Coordinates of C-alpha atoms in Angstrom, one line a residue:
M1 CA 97.0 68.0 134.6
N2 CA 98.9 67.4 132.3
V3 CA 97.1 65.0 129.3
Q4 CA 97.9 63.5 127.3
V5 CA 95.7 62.9 122.9
M6 CA 96.1 60.1 120.8
G7 CA 97.1 61.0 117.0
E8 CA 99.2 61.7 113.3
D9 CA 102.4 64.4 113.2
I10 CA 101.7 64.7 109.8
S11 CA 102.7 67.8 108.0
A12 CA 100.2 69.9 104.9
E13 CA 103.6 68.8 102.6
E14 CA 103.0 65.3 102.7
L15 CA 98.8 65.4 101.6
T16 CA 98.0 64.3 98.6
E17 CA 98.7 67.5 95.6
D18 CA 95.0 69.8 95.4
A19 CA 94.1 72.9 96.2
G20 CA 94.7 71.9 99.9
W21 CA 91.3 72.1 102.5
K22 CA 89.5 74.6 99.5
T23 CA 86.5 71.8 100.0
A24 CA 86.4 71.5 103.8
G25 CA 86.1 76.1 102.5
T26 CA 83.7 76.0 100.1
R27 CA 81.6 72.9 102.4
R28 CA 81.8 75.5 105.2
S29 CA 79.9 78.6 103.3
R30 CA 77.6 76.4 102.4
T31 CA 76.1 76.0 106.0
R32 CA 76.7 79.5 107.4
H33 CA 73.4 78.7 109.6
R34 CA 76.2 76.2 112.3
A35 CA 76.9 79.1 115.0
Q36 CA 80.1 79.2 115.4
D37 CA 80.9 79.5 118.9
F38 CA 84.6 80.6 119.2
P39 CA 86.7 82.6 117.3
H40 CA 89.9 79.9 116.2
D41 CA 92.7 81.4 116.4
I42 CA 96.0 81.3 113.5
D43 CA 97.9 77.7 114.8
A44 CA 101.5 79.1 117.2
R45 CA 103.9 78.5 114.1
T46 CA 108.2 78.2 115.5
D47 CA 110.5 79.2 114.8
M48 CA 113.9 79.0 113.4
L49 CA 115.4 78.4 116.9
G50 CA 119.0 76.2 116.5
S51 CA 120.2 74.4 118.4
G52 CA 123.8 74.2 119.8
R53 CA 122.9 73.3 123.9
Q54 CA 123.7 77.0 124.4
G55 CA 122.8 77.5 128.4
T56 CA 120.0 76.6 127.4
K57 CA 117.8 74.3 129.2
P58 CA 115.1 72.1 127.4
K59 CA 112.5 72.5 128.9
N60 CA 112.2 76.2 128.5
V61 CA 113.5 75.8 124.3
K62 CA 109.9 73.6 122.8
G63 CA 107.5 76.8 125.0
K64 CA 110.7 79.8 123.6
V65 CA 109.9 78.5 119.2
I66 CA 106.2 78.0 119.5
K67 CA 106.4 81.6 121.1
A68 CA 109.2 83.1 118.8
G69 CA 106.8 81.7 115.6
R70 CA 103.5 82.7 116.7
M71 CA 101.9 85.6 114.2
P72 CA 100.0 87.5 114.0
R73 CA 95.5 87.3 113.6
L74 CA 94.3 87.6 110.8
P75 CA 90.5 88.9 109.8
K76 CA 88.8 86.3 110.7
G77 CA 87.0 85.0 108.1
D78 CA 89.3 85.2 105.9
I79 CA 90.4 82.9 103.0
K80 CA 93.9 82.0 104.4
I81 CA 96.7 80.8 101.5
V82 CA 100.3 79.4 102.7
V83 CA 102.8 79.7 100.2
R84 CA 106.3 77.9 100.5
P85 CA 109.3 79.1 98.8
Q86 CA 112.1 76.0 97.8
G87 CA 115.5 76.5 96.3
G88 CA 116.7 78.0 99.3
L89 CA 114.7 81.4 99.4
D90 CA 115.4 83.6 102.8
I91 CA 112.6 85.7 103.1
V92 CA 115.3 87.8 106.3
K93 CA 117.2 88.6 103.4
V94 CA 115.2 89.0 100.9
G95 CA 113.7 91.1 103.2
A96 CA 109.6 91.3 102.6
P97 CA 107.9 93.0 100.9
A98 CA 109.6 91.7 98.1
V99 CA 108.5 88.5 98.0
T100 CA 105.0 90.0 98.3
A101 CA 105.3 92.0 95.4
A102 CA 106.5 89.0 94.4
I103 CA 103.6 86.5 95.4
F104 CA 101.1 89.6 93.6
A105 CA 103.9 89.4 89.8
A106 CA 103.4 85.8 90.2
A107 CA 99.3 85.5 90.3
S108 CA 99.2 88.8 88.3
M109 CA 97.3 90.5 90.9
T110 CA 97.0 94.0 90.4
G111 CA 96.9 96.8 93.5
G112 CA 93.0 97.5 93.3
E113 CA 92.3 93.9 93.4
S114 CA 94.3 93.0 96.0
A115 CA 93.6 95.8 98.8
E116 CA 92.0 94.1 100.4
D117 CA 94.0 91.2 100.6
T118 CA 97.3 90.9 103.8
V119 CA 100.5 89.7 102.8
C120 CA 101.8 88.2 106.3
P121 CA 105.4 86.1 106.2
N122 CA 106.3 84.5 109.1
L123 CA 110.4 84.7 109.2
H124 CA 111.0 81.8 111.7
Q125 CA 109.5 79.7 110.1
N126 CA 110.8 80.7 106.4
I127 CA 107.3 81.2 104.6
V128 CA 104.5 83.5 103.7
V129 CA 100.0 83.0 105.1
V130 CA 98.9 85.5 103.2
S131 CA 94.7 86.1 104.2
T132 CA 92.5 87.5 100.8
P133 CA 88.5 87.1 101.9
K134 CA 87.3 86.7 97.7
R135 CA 88.0 84.1 96.9
A136 CA 88.7 84.0 92.6
N137 CA 92.1 85.5 95.0
A138 CA 92.7 82.6 96.8
D139 CA 92.0 80.7 93.3
R140 CA 94.9 82.6 92.3
Y141 CA 97.6 82.3 94.5
A142 CA 96.5 78.9 95.1
R143 CA 97.7 78.8 91.0
M144 CA 100.8 79.5 91.7
R145 CA 104.1 77.5 90.3
Q146 CA 106.9 80.2 91.1
I147 CA 108.1 83.3 92.3
Y148 CA 110.7 85.5 90.8
I149 CA 113.5 87.7 93.7
Q150 CA 115.8 88.9 92.2
G151 CA 116.6 88.2 89.0
K152 CA 116.3 84.3 90.5
L153 CA 113.6 81.8 89.8
H154 CA 112.0 80.3 93.6
E155 CA 109.5 76.6 92.4
V156 CA 106.0 77.4 95.4
N157 CA 104.5 75.0 97.1
V158 CA 100.7 76.4 97.6
Y159 CA 98.2 75.0 99.9
E160 CA 95.1 76.9 101.4
T161 CA 94.9 76.4 105.4
A162 CA 90.9 74.4 106.6
P163 CA 89.0 77.5 107.8
D164 CA 88.0 79.0 110.3
N165 CA 86.9 77.1 113.8
T166 CA 87.5 73.6 112.4
T167 CA 88.8 69.9 114.4
K168 CA 91.4 67.5 112.4
G169 CA 90.8 64.0 112.8
V170 CA 93.2 61.3 111.5
V171 CA 91.9 57.3 110.7
R172 CA 93.7 54.9 109.7
G173 CA 93.2 51.4 107.8
I174 CA 91.8 53.8 104.9
P175 CA 92.3 51.4 101.6
I176 CA 95.1 53.0 98.9
E177 CA 93.0 52.4 95.4
D178 CA 90.0 54.6 97.6
G179 CA 91.0 57.4 94.9
P180 CA 90.1 60.9 96.6
R181 CA 86.2 61.2 95.4
A182 CA 85.9 58.1 97.6
L183 CA 86.4 59.4 100.3
D184 CA 84.2 62.0 99.8
E185 CA 82.2 60.1 99.1
N186 CA 82.3 57.7 101.2
I187 CA 83.2 60.0 104.4
V188 CA 81.9 63.3 103.6
N189 CA 78.1 63.0 103.7
P190 CA 75.0 63.6 106.3
R191 CA 76.0 60.5 108.1
N192 CA 79.4 62.5 109.1
P193 CA 77.4 66.1 109.6
L194 CA 80.7 68.0 110.8
A195 CA 83.0 66.6 108.1
L196 CA 83.7 68.4 105.7
A197 CA 86.7 67.7 104.0
A198 CA 89.0 64.8 103.8
K199 CA 92.9 64.3 102.6
R200 CA 94.9 61.1 102.4
I201 CA 98.1 61.3 103.6
G202 CA 100.6 61.0 100.8
N203 CA 100.5 56.6 99.7
T204 CA 99.7 55.0 103.4
S205 CA 96.4 54.5 104.6
T206 CA 95.8 57.3 107.0
V207 CA 93.1 59.5 106.7
V208 CA 92.7 62.9 106.9
I209 CA 89.5 64.7 108.4
A210 CA 88.5 68.8 109.6
F211 CA 85.6 68.4 111.2
D212 CA 83.0 70.9 111.7
G213 CA 83.6 72.9 115.0
L214 CA 85.8 72.6 117.9
K215 CA 85.1 68.3 118.8
V216 CA 86.1 65.1 116.6
P217 CA 83.8 62.1 117.1
K218 CA 85.7 58.9 118.4
L219 CA 84.1 57.2 115.9
V220 CA 84.1 58.0 112.0
R221 CA 82.0 56.6 109.2
Y222 CA 83.2 55.0 105.9
G223 CA 80.3 54.4 104.4
A224 CA 79.0 51.8 106.2
T225 CA 81.8 51.3 108.3
L226 CA 82.5 52.1 112.0
I227 CA 86.5 53.3 112.4
P228 CA 87.7 55.0 115.4
C229 CA 89.3 59.1 114.9
T230 CA 91.5 60.2 116.9
L231 CA 93.1 64.2 117.1
Y232 CA 95.1 65.7 114.8
R233 CA 98.1 66.7 116.7
K234 CA 100.8 69.3 115.1
Q235 CA 104.9 68.5 115.5
I236 CA 107.9 71.5 115.9
D237 CA 109.1 72.1 112.7
I238 CA 112.9 70.4 112.1
C239 CA 114.3 70.9 109.6
Y240 CA 116.4 67.8 108.0
Q241 CA 118.8 69.4 106.3
C242 CA 120.5 72.1 108.7
G243 CA 119.3 69.9 111.5
R244 CA 117.5 73.5 113.5
L245 CA 113.8 74.0 115.4
G246 CA 111.7 76.0 113.3
H247 CA 111.3 75.6 109.8
R248 CA 111.0 72.3 107.3
M249 CA 113.1 70.9 104.9
D250 CA 111.5 72.6 102.1
V251 CA 111.7 75.9 102.4
C252 CA 115.6 75.5 105.2
P253 CA 117.4 79.1 103.8
N254 CA 119.8 77.6 104.8
P255 CA 121.0 74.4 103.6
A256 CA 124.5 75.0 103.8
N257 CA 124.6 75.7 107.0
R258 CA 124.6 73.0 108.9
I259 CA 124.8 71.9 112.8
C260 CA 124.4 67.9 114.4
R261 CA 120.7 67.2 115.9
G262 CA 122.7 65.3 118.3
C263 CA 125.0 67.6 120.1
G264 CA 124.5 71.0 118.6
L265 CA 128.6 70.9 116.7
R266 CA 128.4 72.9 113.2
N267 CA 129.2 71.4 109.9
P268 CA 129.8 67.9 110.9
N269 CA 131.8 65.8 109.0
Q270 CA 130.7 62.4 108.1
E271 CA 132.4 60.2 110.3
H272 CA 131.0 62.7 113.0
Q273 CA 129.7 60.9 116.0
C274 CA 128.3 62.6 119.5
S275 CA 126.0 61.5 122.6
P276 CA 123.3 62.8 121.6
K277 CA 121.1 64.7 123.9
C278 CA 117.1 66.6 122.7
D279 CA 117.0 70.1 122.6
L280 CA 112.7 69.4 123.7
C281 CA 112.7 66.5 125.8
G282 CA 116.9 66.1 127.3
G283 CA 116.6 63.0 126.6
A284 CA 119.5 61.1 125.1
H285 CA 118.2 61.3 121.4
M286 CA 118.7 63.1 118.7
T287 CA 116.6 66.1 118.5
A288 CA 113.0 65.9 117.5
D289 CA 113.9 62.4 117.0
K290 CA 110.4 60.1 115.7
D291 CA 110.6 58.6 120.1
C292 CA 111.3 62.5 121.3
K293 CA 108.0 63.1 123.6
A294 CA 107.7 66.2 123.6
R295 CA 108.4 67.1 119.8
Y296 CA 104.2 67.2 120.0
K297 CA 102.2 71.4 120.4
T298 CA 99.4 71.2 123.0
P299 CA 96.4 71.1 120.7
Y300 CA 93.8 74.2 120.6
V301 CA 90.8 72.5 122.2
I302 CA 92.7 70.8 124.9
R303 CA 94.8 74.1 125.8
R304 CA 91.1 75.4 125.1
R305 CA 89.1 72.7 127.3
R306 CA 92.2 73.8 129.9
W307 CA 91.3 77.4 129.6
E308 CA 87.2 76.4 130.6
H309 CA 88.8 74.6 133.3
Q310 CA 91.5 77.2 134.8
S311 CA 88.3 79.6 135.0
A312 CA 85.7 77.6 136.5
N313 CA 88.3 77.5 139.8
N314 CA 88.6 80.8 139.0
Q315 CA 85.9 81.3 139.4
L316 CA 85.4 79.1 142.0
T317 CA 87.5 80.7 144.7
Q318 CA 86.4 84.4 143.7
Q319 CA 83.1 83.8 144.6
D320 CA 82.9 86.7 148.5
L321 CA 82.0 85.2 151.9
P322 CA 79.3 86.4 153.4
P323 CA 81.0 89.7 155.5
T324 CA 82.0 89.7 158.9
E325 CA 82.5 91.6 161.9
M326 CA 86.4 90.7 161.5
T327 CA 86.1 92.1 157.7
K328 CA 85.2 95.6 158.6
P329 CA 87.2 97.9 160.5
R330 CA 90.2 95.9 157.1
S331 CA 90.8 99.9 157.2
K332 CA 92.3 100.9 160.8
S333 CA 94.0 97.5 160.7
R334 CA 95.7 98.0 158.0
S335 CA 96.9 102.3 159.1
R336 CA 97.7 100.3 162.5
S337 CA 100.2 98.4 161.1
R338 CA 101.1 101.3 159.2
S339 CA 101.6 103.7 162.2
R340 CA 103.7 100.1 164.0
S341 CA 106.2 100.6 161.3
R342 CA 107.5 103.9 161.3
S343 CA 108.4 104.1 165.7
R344 CA 109.0 101.2 168.6
T345 CA 106.4 103.7 171.3
R346 CA 103.5 103.7 167.9
R347 CA 103.6 100.3 168.3
S348 CA 103.4 99.6 172.3
R349 CA 100.7 102.4 172.1
A350 CA 98.7 100.8 169.6
P351 CA 97.4 98.0 170.7
T352 CA 95.6 100.4 173.8
R353 CA 93.8 103.4 171.6
S354 CA 92.4 100.3 169.6
R355 CA 90.6 98.6 172.5
S356 CA 89.9 102.3 173.7
T357 CA 87.4 102.7 170.4
T358 CA 85.9 99.5 170.3
P359 CA 82.8 99.3 172.5
A360 CA 82.5 97.5 175.1
P361 CA 80.0 95.2 175.1
V362 CA 76.5 95.4 176.6
D363 CA 76.7 92.8 178.1
K364 CA 79.0 89.9 178.1
V365 CA 78.4 85.8 178.3
S366 CA 80.2 83.2 178.3
W367 CA 80.6 80.1 176.0
A368 CA 79.9 77.8 178.7
D369 CA 76.6 80.2 180.0
K370 CA 76.2 80.3 177.0
V371 CA 76.3 76.1 176.4
R372 CA 73.7 75.7 179.5
G373 CA 71.1 77.9 178.7
T374 CA 72.1 80.5 181.7
A375 CA 72.8 84.3 179.5
R376 CA 70.9 86.5 180.6
E377 CA 68.3 88.7 177.7
G378 CA 67.3 91.5 179.1
V379 CA 64.2 93.6 177.1
G380 CA 64.7 95.7 174.7
K381 CA 68.9 94.7 174.7
A382 CA 70.9 94.2 171.6
P383 CA 72.5 90.9 170.5
T384 CA 75.6 89.9 172.7
V385 CA 78.6 89.2 170.9
P386 CA 79.4 85.8 171.3
E387 CA 75.8 85.5 169.4
Q388 CA 75.9 87.5 166.8
N389 CA 78.9 85.6 166.1
Q390 CA 77.0 81.9 165.7
A391 CA 75.1 83.9 163.6
T392 CA 77.4 84.6 161.5
N393 CA 79.4 81.3 161.9
T394 CA 76.3 79.9 160.6
G395 CA 75.9 81.3 157.2
I396 CA 80.1 80.9 156.4
V397 CA 78.7 77.1 157.5
E398 CA 76.1 77.2 154.7
E399 CA 78.6 78.8 152.1
L400 CA 81.1 76.4 152.4
R401 CA 79.1 73.6 152.2
K402 CA 77.0 75.5 148.8
E403 CA 80.3 75.7 146.8
N404 CA 81.6 72.5 148.3
A405 CA 78.8 71.1 146.5
V406 CA 79.3 73.0 144.1
M407 CA 83.5 71.9 143.7
R408 CA 82.8 68.0 144.0
D409 CA 80.6 68.4 141.0
L410 CA 83.3 69.6 139.0
L411 CA 85.8 67.0 140.2
Q412 CA 83.5 64.5 139.3
K413 CA 83.0 66.5 135.6
L414 CA 87.1 66.5 135.5
M415 CA 87.3 62.3 136.4
Q416 CA 84.9 61.8 133.5
E417 CA 86.5 63.8 130.7
V418 CA 90.5 62.0 132.8
R419 CA 88.6 58.7 131.3
E420 CA 87.6 59.7 128.4
L421 CA 90.8 60.8 127.4
R422 CA 92.1 57.7 128.4
R423 CA 90.3 55.2 127.1
E424 CA 90.8 57.6 123.9
R425 CA 94.5 56.8 124.6
A426 CA 93.8 52.6 125.4
A427 CA 93.1 52.4 122.2
P428 CA 93.6 50.9 119.0

């Protein structure tokens, strides 16, 4: 089932310059009594795949980009700090250990202080994620503004990610003159019990809210006003400097090596014109253009909901039916099929042998006699074959009726969720 979810496509660097989602993690630590039902993995990150149209089908590019940039699972519960190096720093060429050493030096971290920290570079997205269980270390990483590598200073954009087991929503129409304190007072309060932090997107009236758990409420109270809230959606990273998928312009490792986002031509001149074709959807527009619907990633909550539906369907299909006489001698039929494939003579003899080994019924009764009630049942005789088949069929019918009722309930739930998603999509 394909589901489309309304949301806003924003990036971390579009948020106002502050400590990232530090306030969300701080408020989350004060409410640890709330149960965490499901682990939340690091979001899948994208790849540095180029365009070029080198025989790649458009329908496979998006999956390859996401899969190639997927990061390993970092320790759950740690604070995650994202370091985005600028100035054309290429982590692949410099080497991940050199970047790690530069980060520790910029944060003034000793070997003992960083012993429990984990530095994981994302070579495809050209960023670095630092995972630490200590708040003091996270604050020192977040204060970095530049790193020194191979005799050159590179400015870095550092921010803290939202804590695990959280979901982001987007609200619009918030007055621009309301500052961070006003956002917290109007959103992060007991009237919105799941809200952990709120961040404005640049100088716009759109605000991103981090919610505790894996559900975004449909409505959020901004003071006394009810405002619709939609699910935040990430998008495939595209570099407007070099034209390649997988990273953003601020961390482009090769700004001088450009390709055309429309046709894949390397280093086009200013007079270049072409018939554009999107690498993600195959449409007649630039790759990852604002009109491209394929540039959005499927949110984690939607993927999780699909997994739950799939597992429920698998459980229903894997339910064992009551055993019947036809399923008992399965091993014998398999052995007979193997013997039949060996020679033609054995195939011709196998049916006669199988009939001879099957015990003949004591009293054969036709279905017509059974319906007319003329079947004779001797005292002490075993039930006839038709009677056994009828009892077995009755049990199978009852099982099928139960399974049909379960499937009917599941279908009603799915239809209800589809209607809710359609209402969310139709909301202004």
